[in-house]
Short mmCIF file of C-alpha atoms in Angstrom, two decimals:
data_model
loop_
_atom_site.label_atom_id
_atom_site.label_comp_id
_atom_site.label_asym_id
_atom_site.label_seq_id
_atom_site.Cartn_x
_atom_site.Cartn_y
_atom_site.Cartn_z
CA MET Q 1 -30.07 24.39 4.84
CA PRO Q 2 -32.10 21.19 4.64
CA SER Q 3 -34.72 20.46 7.22
CA LEU Q 4 -33.41 17.85 9.65
CA PRO Q 5 -35.65 15.01 10.86
CA HIS Q 6 -34.69 15.56 14.52
CA ASN Q 7 -34.08 18.75 16.44
CA HIS Q 8 -31.39 18.16 19.07
CA SER Q 9 -31.15 21.82 20.01
CA ASN Q 10 -27.48 22.10 19.05
CA ASN Q 11 -26.11 24.85 16.88
CA ILE Q 12 -26.26 22.86 13.64
CA GLU Q 13 -26.72 25.98 11.47
CA ASP Q 14 -23.33 27.30 12.60
CA ILE Q 15 -21.67 23.92 12.02
CA ILE Q 16 -23.21 23.57 8.55
CA SER Q 17 -22.12 27.11 7.62
CA ARG Q 18 -18.49 26.12 8.37
CA LEU Q 19 -18.66 22.73 6.62
CA PRO Q 20 -16.13 22.61 3.76
CA ASN Q 21 -17.49 21.64 0.37
CA THR Q 22 -17.37 18.11 -1.02
CA GLU Q 23 -14.46 18.87 -3.34
CA ASP Q 24 -12.31 19.96 -0.38
CA PHE Q 25 -12.96 16.65 1.37
CA LEU Q 26 -12.16 14.79 -1.85
CA LEU Q 27 -8.79 16.56 -2.12
CA LEU Q 28 -8.01 15.79 1.52
CA SER Q 29 -8.94 12.12 1.20
CA ASP Q 30 -6.77 11.85 -1.94
CA ILE Q 31 -3.79 13.09 0.07
CA PHE Q 32 -4.51 10.62 2.88
CA ARG Q 33 -4.90 7.85 0.30
CA GLN Q 34 -1.33 8.54 -0.83
CA LEU Q 35 -0.12 7.93 2.71
CA SER Q 36 -2.29 4.85 3.26
CA ASP Q 37 0.53 2.69 1.90
CA GLN Q 38 3.29 2.09 4.45
CA ASN Q 39 6.02 2.24 1.80
CA ARG Q 40 4.81 5.60 0.47
CA THR Q 41 4.58 6.96 4.01
CA ARG Q 42 8.11 5.77 4.72
CA ILE Q 43 9.45 7.24 1.46
CA PHE Q 44 7.67 10.52 2.18
CA TRP Q 45 9.13 10.60 5.71
CA LEU Q 46 12.64 9.99 4.33
CA LEU Q 47 12.21 12.75 1.75
CA CYS Q 48 11.10 15.14 4.48
CA HIS Q 49 14.54 14.67 6.01
CA CYS Q 50 16.79 14.46 2.95
CA GLU Q 51 16.97 14.74 -0.80
CA GLU Q 52 17.64 11.40 -2.48
CA CYS Q 53 17.76 9.59 -5.82
CA VAL Q 54 15.74 6.51 -6.77
CA ILE Q 55 18.73 4.15 -6.53
CA ASN Q 56 19.50 5.19 -2.95
CA LEU Q 57 15.83 5.17 -1.98
CA SER Q 58 15.56 1.65 -3.40
CA ALA Q 59 18.48 0.52 -1.23
CA LEU Q 60 17.09 2.27 1.86
CA MET Q 61 13.64 0.79 1.32
CA ASP Q 62 14.90 -2.65 0.22
CA MET Q 63 12.65 -2.34 -2.82
CA SER Q 64 13.20 -2.43 -6.57
CA SER Q 65 13.77 0.86 -8.39
CA PRO Q 66 10.55 0.45 -10.43
CA ALA Q 67 8.54 -0.05 -7.22
CA VAL Q 68 10.09 3.04 -5.62
CA SER Q 69 9.52 5.01 -8.83
CA HIS Q 70 5.85 4.02 -8.74
CA HIS Q 71 5.50 5.38 -5.20
CA LEU Q 72 7.42 8.54 -6.10
CA LYS Q 73 5.09 9.16 -9.03
CA GLN Q 74 2.08 8.89 -6.71
CA LEU Q 75 3.58 11.24 -4.13
CA LYS Q 76 4.59 13.73 -6.81
CA SER Q 77 1.16 13.73 -8.44
CA ALA Q 78 -0.33 14.51 -5.02
CA GLY Q 79 2.03 17.49 -4.72
CA LEU Q 80 3.79 16.07 -1.67
CA ILE Q 81 7.27 15.80 -3.22
CA THR Q 82 9.28 17.57 -5.90
CA SER Q 83 12.14 16.50 -8.10
CA ARG Q 84 15.13 18.06 -9.77
CA ARG Q 85 17.48 16.72 -12.41
CA SER Q 86 21.25 16.94 -12.10
CA GLY Q 87 22.87 15.36 -15.15
CA LYS Q 88 21.40 11.87 -15.52
CA GLU Q 89 20.29 11.70 -11.88
CA VAL Q 90 16.88 12.80 -10.57
CA TYR Q 91 16.68 13.83 -6.92
CA TYR Q 92 13.50 13.89 -4.85
CA LYS Q 93 12.57 15.74 -1.69
CA ALA Q 94 9.45 16.77 0.18
CA ALA Q 95 7.65 19.72 -1.37
CA ASP Q 96 8.13 23.03 0.41
CA THR Q 97 4.40 23.49 0.97
CA GLU Q 98 2.20 23.96 3.98
CA THR Q 99 0.42 20.67 3.20
CA SER Q 100 3.65 18.70 3.01
CA ARG Q 101 4.97 20.22 6.24
CA ALA Q 102 1.67 19.59 8.03
CA LEU Q 103 1.61 15.95 6.93
CA HIS Q 104 5.20 15.47 8.01
CA ASN Q 105 4.40 16.95 11.43
CA MET Q 106 1.32 14.74 11.68
CA ILE Q 107 3.36 11.62 10.89
CA GLU Q 108 6.00 12.59 13.47
CA GLU Q 109 3.33 13.21 16.13
CA LEU Q 110 1.48 9.98 15.41
CA MET Q 111 4.72 7.99 15.48
CA ALA Q 112 5.57 9.52 18.86
CA ILE Q 113 2.15 8.49 20.18
CA THR Q 114 1.91 5.02 18.66
CA CYS Q 115 5.58 4.06 18.93
CA PRO Q 116 7.00 5.85 21.99
CA GLU Q 117 10.72 5.60 22.62
CA THR Q 118 10.05 3.52 25.71
CA CYS Q 119 8.57 0.77 23.56
CA GLN Q 120 11.19 -1.74 22.45
CA PHE Q 121 10.52 -3.55 19.17
CA LYS Q 122 12.28 -6.85 18.59
#
């Protein structure tokens, strides 16, 4: 452990021993970066609740299919969603992973805090 300039008498050795490595923080910030775009967050939320194709997602999001496809590619590369092909159609849904479930729960909790049901948006 490096020598710290100030000694504040807290248990810094214990904290430092539990500090995840830089690569772990990089992975985590990459996942959060995926959700930093409101459209990607909204698409991810939808796909946590249903499986859908690009055409329907485009209609739900009021976005072009290429724009939705771009967001889907980002979410898929982050491991947050999966896809399956049925004939010519490709369907997307949230990945069945602990990370995906945790992020979905986090989004639901934050929405409940920041946009409570008692708040009326006009």
